[in-house]
Short mmCIF file of C-alpha atoms and ligand atoms in Angstrom, two decimals:
data_model
loop_
_atom_site.label_atom_id
_atom_site.label_comp_id
_atom_site.label_asym_id
_atom_site.label_seq_id
_atom_site.Cartn_x
_atom_site.Cartn_y
_atom_site.Cartn_z
CA MET L 1 -10.09 -12.74 9.45
CA ALA L 2 -12.45 -13.84 12.26
CA ASP L 3 -9.98 -15.09 14.85
CA ARG L 4 -6.35 -14.08 15.27
CA LEU L 5 -3.97 -15.36 12.59
CA ILE L 6 -1.20 -16.34 15.00
CA HIS L 7 -1.40 -18.17 18.31
CA SER L 8 1.43 -18.29 20.87
CA GLU L 9 2.21 -21.95 20.12
CA ASP L 10 2.41 -21.42 16.36
CA ARG L 11 5.53 -21.86 14.18
CA VAL L 12 5.45 -19.15 11.50
CA PHE L 13 7.08 -19.37 8.05
CA VAL L 14 7.04 -16.06 6.14
CA LEU L 15 7.78 -15.65 2.40
CA THR L 16 8.19 -12.11 1.05
CA GLY L 17 8.53 -10.68 -2.46
CA ALA L 18 9.12 -7.31 -4.09
CA GLY L 19 5.71 -6.04 -2.95
CA ILE L 20 6.84 -5.68 0.69
CA SER L 21 9.49 -3.15 -0.39
CA ALA L 22 7.15 -1.17 -2.68
CA GLU L 23 6.11 1.22 0.11
CA SER L 24 9.82 1.85 0.77
CA GLY L 25 10.13 3.22 -2.77
CA LEU L 26 11.74 0.16 -4.39
CA PRO L 27 9.86 -0.75 -7.60
CA THR L 28 8.49 -4.27 -7.99
CA PHE L 29 9.39 -6.37 -11.05
CA ARG L 30 6.13 -6.54 -12.87
CA ALA L 31 4.69 -3.12 -12.12
CA SER L 32 4.47 -1.06 -15.33
CA ASP L 33 7.38 1.06 -14.23
CA GLY L 34 8.88 -2.04 -12.61
CA LEU L 35 12.48 -3.07 -12.32
CA TRP L 36 12.47 -4.81 -15.60
CA ALA L 37 11.18 -1.64 -17.28
CA GLY L 38 13.75 -0.79 -19.91
CA HIS L 39 15.62 -4.07 -19.39
CA ARG L 40 14.65 -7.50 -20.67
CA ILE L 41 15.10 -10.09 -17.89
CA GLU L 42 17.36 -12.08 -20.19
CA ASP L 43 19.60 -8.98 -20.66
CA VAL L 44 20.36 -8.46 -16.98
CA CYS L 45 19.24 -11.43 -14.88
CA THR L 46 20.68 -14.61 -16.51
CA PRO L 47 24.16 -16.21 -16.67
CA GLU L 48 24.07 -15.63 -20.43
CA ALA L 49 23.52 -11.89 -19.86
CA TRP L 50 26.64 -11.84 -17.68
CA GLU L 51 28.70 -13.63 -20.34
CA ASN L 52 27.42 -11.25 -23.04
CA ASP L 53 27.70 -7.92 -21.23
CA PRO L 54 29.01 -7.84 -17.61
CA GLU L 55 29.15 -4.01 -17.77
CA LEU L 56 25.38 -3.74 -18.43
CA VAL L 57 24.65 -6.27 -15.67
CA TRP L 58 26.76 -4.30 -13.17
CA GLN L 59 25.15 -1.01 -14.24
CA PHE L 60 21.73 -2.64 -13.52
CA TYR L 61 22.79 -3.93 -10.08
CA SER L 62 24.73 -0.78 -9.20
CA ALA L 63 21.57 1.26 -9.82
CA ARG L 64 19.71 -1.13 -7.51
CA ARG L 65 22.46 -0.86 -4.85
CA GLU L 66 22.14 2.94 -4.97
CA ALA L 67 18.33 2.79 -4.58
CA ALA L 68 18.44 0.17 -1.81
CA GLU L 69 21.16 2.11 0.07
CA LYS L 70 18.76 5.09 0.36
CA ALA L 71 15.63 3.03 1.13
CA GLN L 72 14.26 2.54 4.67
CA PRO L 73 12.12 -0.32 6.03
CA ASN L 74 8.36 0.35 6.19
CA PRO L 75 5.74 -0.72 8.81
CA ALA L 76 5.46 -4.16 7.10
CA HIS L 77 9.17 -4.93 7.54
CA ARG L 78 9.01 -3.70 11.15
CA ALA L 79 5.85 -5.71 11.95
CA LEU L 80 7.65 -8.91 10.87
CA ALA L 81 10.72 -8.07 12.98
CA GLU L 82 8.47 -7.43 16.00
CA LEU L 83 6.59 -10.71 15.43
CA GLU L 84 9.95 -12.57 15.40
CA GLU L 85 10.83 -10.84 18.68
CA ARG L 86 7.50 -11.75 20.30
CA LEU L 87 7.46 -15.39 19.13
CA GLY L 88 11.10 -15.82 20.10
CA GLY L 89 13.40 -18.81 19.67
CA ASP L 90 12.96 -20.68 16.37
CA ALA L 91 9.17 -20.21 16.12
CA PHE L 92 9.67 -17.65 13.33
CA PHE L 93 11.45 -18.02 9.97
CA LEU L 94 11.62 -15.49 7.14
CA CYS L 95 12.45 -16.43 3.54
CA THR L 96 12.72 -13.49 1.18
CA GLN L 97 13.00 -13.42 -2.60
CA ASN L 98 14.21 -9.84 -2.27
CA VAL L 99 17.86 -8.90 -2.62
CA ASP L 100 17.52 -5.60 -0.72
CA ASP L 101 18.50 -5.43 3.00
CA LEU L 102 15.32 -3.82 4.36
CA HIS L 103 14.42 -6.85 6.50
CA GLU L 104 17.83 -6.66 8.19
CA LYS L 105 17.47 -2.86 8.60
CA ALA L 106 14.13 -3.53 10.34
CA GLY L 107 15.81 -5.98 12.77
CA SER L 108 14.85 -9.38 11.32
CA ARG L 109 17.40 -12.07 12.17
CA ARG L 110 16.12 -15.59 11.34
CA LEU L 111 16.01 -14.96 7.58
CA VAL L 112 17.42 -16.23 4.30
CA HIS L 113 17.74 -14.50 0.92
CA MET L 114 16.87 -17.36 -1.40
CA HIS L 115 17.72 -15.24 -4.49
CA GLY L 116 20.92 -13.70 -3.10
CA ASP L 117 21.63 -10.22 -1.82
CA LEU L 118 22.60 -6.94 -3.46
CA PHE L 119 25.48 -6.01 -1.15
CA THR L 120 27.54 -9.17 -1.70
CA SER L 121 29.74 -10.13 -4.66
CA ARG L 122 31.55 -13.36 -5.55
CA CYS L 123 34.13 -14.69 -8.00
CA SER L 124 32.59 -15.17 -11.46
CA ALA L 125 34.99 -18.09 -12.04
CA GLU L 126 33.73 -19.82 -8.86
CA CYS L 127 37.40 -20.26 -7.79
CA GLY L 128 36.24 -21.27 -4.31
CA ARG L 129 36.83 -18.00 -2.52
CA PRO L 130 33.72 -17.18 -0.37
CA PRO L 131 31.31 -14.38 -1.38
CA ALA L 132 32.29 -11.00 0.14
CA GLY L 133 30.39 -7.91 1.27
CA ASP L 134 30.55 -5.20 -1.46
CA ARG L 135 28.64 -1.88 -1.64
CA ALA L 136 30.65 -0.41 -4.54
CA LEU L 137 29.05 0.80 -7.80
CA TYR L 138 30.55 -0.39 -11.10
CA MET L 139 29.51 1.64 -14.12
CA THR L 140 32.32 0.61 -16.53
CA LYS L 141 33.89 -2.81 -17.32
CA GLU L 142 37.33 -1.52 -16.31
CA SER L 143 36.07 -0.55 -12.84
CA ILE L 144 34.64 -4.01 -12.02
CA ALA L 145 36.45 -5.49 -8.98
CA ARG L 146 38.66 -8.52 -9.47
CA CYS L 147 38.87 -11.68 -7.37
CA GLY L 148 42.24 -12.74 -5.94
CA CYS L 149 42.32 -15.32 -8.75
CA GLY L 150 42.07 -12.51 -11.31
CA ALA L 151 38.50 -13.19 -12.48
CA MET L 152 35.82 -10.45 -12.43
CA MET L 153 33.59 -10.29 -9.35
CA ARG L 154 29.87 -10.85 -10.13
CA PRO L 155 26.76 -9.96 -8.05
CA HIS L 156 25.94 -12.71 -5.48
CA ILE L 157 22.46 -12.92 -6.97
CA VAL L 158 20.50 -16.03 -8.14
CA TRP L 159 19.77 -15.48 -11.81
CA PHE L 160 17.13 -17.33 -13.85
CA GLY L 161 18.36 -20.86 -14.52
CA GLU L 162 20.51 -20.84 -11.39
CA THR L 163 19.78 -22.80 -8.21
CA PRO L 164 18.22 -20.83 -5.35
CA LEU L 165 20.14 -20.59 -2.05
CA GLU L 166 19.38 -22.41 1.24
CA MET L 167 16.75 -24.73 -0.30
CA ASP L 168 17.34 -27.50 2.28
CA ARG L 169 16.90 -25.11 5.21
CA ILE L 170 13.82 -23.57 3.58
CA ALA L 171 12.23 -27.01 3.01
CA ASP L 172 13.01 -27.98 6.62
CA GLU L 173 11.44 -24.82 8.07
CA LEU L 174 8.39 -25.17 5.78
CA ARG L 175 7.84 -28.74 6.99
CA ARG L 176 7.69 -27.53 10.61
CA ALA L 177 5.45 -24.48 10.08
CA THR L 178 1.85 -24.31 11.39
CA VAL L 179 1.26 -20.94 9.71
CA MET L 180 2.58 -19.77 6.32
CA LEU L 181 2.34 -16.00 5.67
CA VAL L 182 3.12 -14.80 2.13
CA VAL L 183 3.51 -11.07 1.48
CA GLY L 184 3.81 -9.13 -1.78
CA THR L 185 4.74 -11.71 -4.38
CA SER L 186 2.95 -12.43 -7.67
CA GLY L 187 3.60 -16.19 -7.47
CA SER L 188 5.14 -16.18 -10.95
CA VAL L 189 8.66 -17.36 -10.18
CA TYR L 190 9.62 -20.93 -9.15
CA PRO L 191 10.45 -22.70 -6.93
CA ALA L 192 9.21 -19.94 -4.52
CA ALA L 193 5.71 -20.07 -6.06
CA ASN L 194 5.55 -23.77 -5.10
CA PHE L 195 6.14 -23.21 -1.38
CA VAL L 196 2.43 -22.65 -0.60
CA HIS L 197 1.65 -26.00 -2.22
CA TRP L 198 4.27 -27.66 0.01
CA ALA L 199 2.68 -25.97 3.06
CA ARG L 200 -0.72 -27.32 2.02
CA GLN L 201 0.64 -30.87 2.44
CA THR L 202 1.49 -30.17 6.10
CA GLY L 203 -1.96 -28.66 6.79
CA ALA L 204 -0.48 -25.27 7.74
CA ARG L 205 -2.78 -22.21 7.61
CA ARG L 206 -1.73 -20.25 4.48
CA VAL L 207 -2.35 -16.51 4.31
CA TYR L 208 -1.54 -14.12 1.43
CA VAL L 209 -1.27 -10.33 1.92
CA GLY L 210 -1.15 -7.97 -1.07
CA PRO L 211 -3.28 -5.49 -3.06
CA GLU L 212 -4.11 -8.11 -5.73
CA ALA L 213 -4.51 -11.89 -5.71
CA PRO L 214 -1.35 -13.78 -6.71
CA LEU L 215 -1.27 -16.34 -9.54
CA ASN L 216 -1.36 -19.17 -6.93
CA ALA L 217 -4.23 -17.61 -4.91
CA THR L 218 -6.30 -20.81 -4.82
CA ALA L 219 -3.61 -22.50 -2.69
CA PHE L 220 -4.20 -20.11 0.24
CA THR L 221 -6.71 -20.52 3.10
CA HIS L 222 -6.98 -16.71 3.42
CA VAL L 223 -6.21 -13.84 1.00
CA VAL L 224 -6.07 -10.44 2.77
CA THR L 225 -6.28 -7.70 0.14
CA GLY L 226 -4.35 -4.55 0.95
CA LYS L 227 -0.92 -2.96 1.11
CA ALA L 228 1.49 -4.80 3.42
CA GLY L 229 2.48 -1.63 5.31
CA GLU L 230 -1.19 -0.96 6.12
CA VAL L 231 -2.33 -4.54 6.80
CA LEU L 232 0.54 -6.36 8.55
CA PRO L 233 0.83 -4.28 11.77
CA GLY L 234 -2.81 -5.11 12.69
CA LEU L 235 -2.77 -8.67 11.38
CA LEU L 236 0.23 -9.90 13.35
CA SER L 237 -0.94 -9.44 16.92
CA ILE L 238 -0.58 -12.77 18.75
CA GLU L 239 -3.52 -14.49 20.55
C1 BV8 N 301 15.51 -22.73 -10.67
C2 BV8 N 301 17.07 -12.22 -8.18
C3 BV8 N 301 16.23 -25.03 -10.59
C4 BV8 N 301 17.44 -11.31 -9.29
C5 BV8 N 301 15.19 -13.53 -9.03
C6 BV8 N 301 8.61 -24.21 -13.31
C7 BV8 N 301 7.71 -23.71 -14.19
C8 BV8 N 301 8.11 -22.63 -15.02
C9 BV8 N 301 9.39 -22.06 -14.95
C10 BV8 N 301 10.26 -22.58 -14.08
C11 BV8 N 301 9.90 -23.65 -13.28
N1 BV8 N 301 10.96 -23.93 -12.51
C12 BV8 N 301 11.99 -23.09 -12.82
C13 BV8 N 301 11.58 -22.26 -13.78
C14 BV8 N 301 12.39 -21.20 -14.35
C15 BV8 N 301 12.46 -19.93 -13.50
C16 BV8 N 301 11.09 -19.31 -13.39
O1 BV8 N 301 10.41 -19.46 -12.39
N2 BV8 N 301 10.74 -18.59 -14.44
C17 BV8 N 301 9.46 -17.84 -14.40
C18 BV8 N 301 9.70 -16.47 -15.04
C19 BV8 N 301 8.38 -18.64 -15.04
N3 BV8 N 301 13.01 -20.18 -12.17
C20 BV8 N 301 14.37 -20.20 -12.05
O2 BV8 N 301 15.15 -20.07 -12.97
C21 BV8 N 301 14.89 -20.39 -10.63
N4 BV8 N 301 15.88 -21.43 -10.58
O3 BV8 N 301 14.36 -23.08 -10.82
O4 BV8 N 301 16.57 -23.61 -10.55
C22 BV8 N 301 15.92 -25.46 -9.18
C23 BV8 N 301 14.59 -25.51 -8.72
C24 BV8 N 301 14.32 -25.99 -7.41
C25 BV8 N 301 15.36 -26.37 -6.57
C26 BV8 N 301 16.68 -26.29 -7.05
C27 BV8 N 301 16.96 -25.82 -8.37
C28 BV8 N 301 15.60 -19.10 -10.13
C29 BV8 N 301 14.66 -17.96 -10.12
C30 BV8 N 301 15.30 -16.76 -9.39
C31 BV8 N 301 15.54 -15.60 -10.35
N5 BV8 N 301 15.99 -14.41 -9.59
N6 BV8 N 301 15.64 -12.48 -8.28
C32 BV8 N 301 17.12 -9.89 -9.00
O5 BV8 N 301 16.46 -9.59 -8.02
O6 BV8 N 301 17.57 -9.10 -9.83
S1 BV8 N 301 13.48 -13.73 -9.23
C33 BV8 N 301 12.82 -12.16 -8.93
O7 BV8 N 301 11.59 -12.16 -9.59
C34 BV8 N 301 12.49 -11.88 -7.47
O8 BV8 N 301 13.48 -12.34 -6.57
C35 BV8 N 301 11.18 -12.62 -7.30
O9 BV8 N 301 11.41 -13.95 -6.99
C36 BV8 N 301 10.60 -12.53 -8.68
C37 BV8 N 301 9.70 -11.38 -8.72
O10 BV8 N 301 8.59 -11.70 -8.22
P1 BV8 N 301 7.87 -10.88 -7.03
O11 BV8 N 301 8.81 -10.65 -5.90
O12 BV8 N 301 6.65 -11.64 -6.79
O13 BV8 N 301 7.58 -9.44 -7.67
P2 BV8 N 301 6.49 -9.06 -8.77
O14 BV8 N 301 6.87 -7.74 -9.27
O15 BV8 N 301 6.27 -10.18 -9.69
O16 BV8 N 301 5.14 -8.94 -7.92
C38 BV8 N 301 5.04 -7.97 -6.93
C39 BV8 N 301 3.80 -8.34 -6.12
O17 BV8 N 301 3.73 -7.41 -5.04
C40 BV8 N 301 2.51 -8.23 -6.92
O18 BV8 N 301 1.74 -9.39 -6.68
C41 BV8 N 301 1.80 -6.99 -6.31
O19 BV8 N 301 0.41 -7.17 -6.23
C42 BV8 N 301 2.38 -6.97 -4.92
N7 BV8 N 301 2.44 -5.63 -4.29
C43 BV8 N 301 2.60 -4.42 -4.90
N8 BV8 N 301 2.59 -3.42 -3.95
C44 BV8 N 301 2.41 -4.04 -2.74
C45 BV8 N 301 2.34 -5.45 -2.95
N9 BV8 N 301 2.17 -6.34 -1.96
C46 BV8 N 301 2.06 -5.83 -0.69
N10 BV8 N 301 2.14 -4.50 -0.40
C47 BV8 N 301 2.32 -3.58 -1.39
N11 BV8 N 301 2.37 -2.28 -1.07
#
């Protein structure tokens, strides 16, 4: 990229996907050995899957809790946390599709998990009690925690067919951004894959970082090919 990506007066909206956590040892979804390997999405990541077999769903998410618990942020996560620090105030906003907590471990603060987060559970009967922090592993149906109302606790994760979280805040931050940076997402899941098209309407500069072009590559002004952990530290210096 000829000139610097970010200028001191910019407002930066960042969208991340599974690719940013790949260098931390967490598999992406669509890689051959990806997260879905061995599980059909519809068997572990839909409300129907939960109705059919809550034990299998909790075994899937317990395995992901175990992996995420051991994982550490990589230079890409840290570069974003440092950019937030340098821009300061509300000039930086991070929306992640990831349910791991590596952005928080790296020090990011102004962020939302639009697809939920691994270390929170909520009442499967939606009795009204708020979601609660939960790092336990549930490998059998009998061991699954119960809500005060008696219903099973479910992962606080947005499954296919469910409404993503914080959409109003995300739309508001996207409207105000002058730069949109997208890192490590294949652009195959909606509404996240639409965000770059929304940013195009505001005239924001739109940059993708990843080893291969995403499905919505034509919507970007710049595509920087490479691994996030190798590219982001250099890319995010401010003019
Ligand atoms: C909804 C939580 C209504 C679970 C997830 C329009 C058209 C078609 C279909 C739909 C549509 N609208 C809605 C749908 C249905 C569906 C959908 O999109 N289906 C797809 C399959 C076609 N969407 C929904 O159901 C959504 N809900 O639409 O509700 C609504 C809409 C708007 C407003 C209100 C209501 C809910 C979808 C959320 C599902 N839950 N995650 C869990 O984690 O277990 S989605 C899950 O998959 C992730 O969160 C992520 O979003 C997606 C995976 O994608 P990526 O993160 O991109 O990962 P992937 O493996 O695909 O790619 C990795 C990338 O990283 C690659 O590009 C690779 O090159 C790159 N990479 C690899 N290594 C590196 C790297 N990059 C950088 N550095 C590296 N080192």
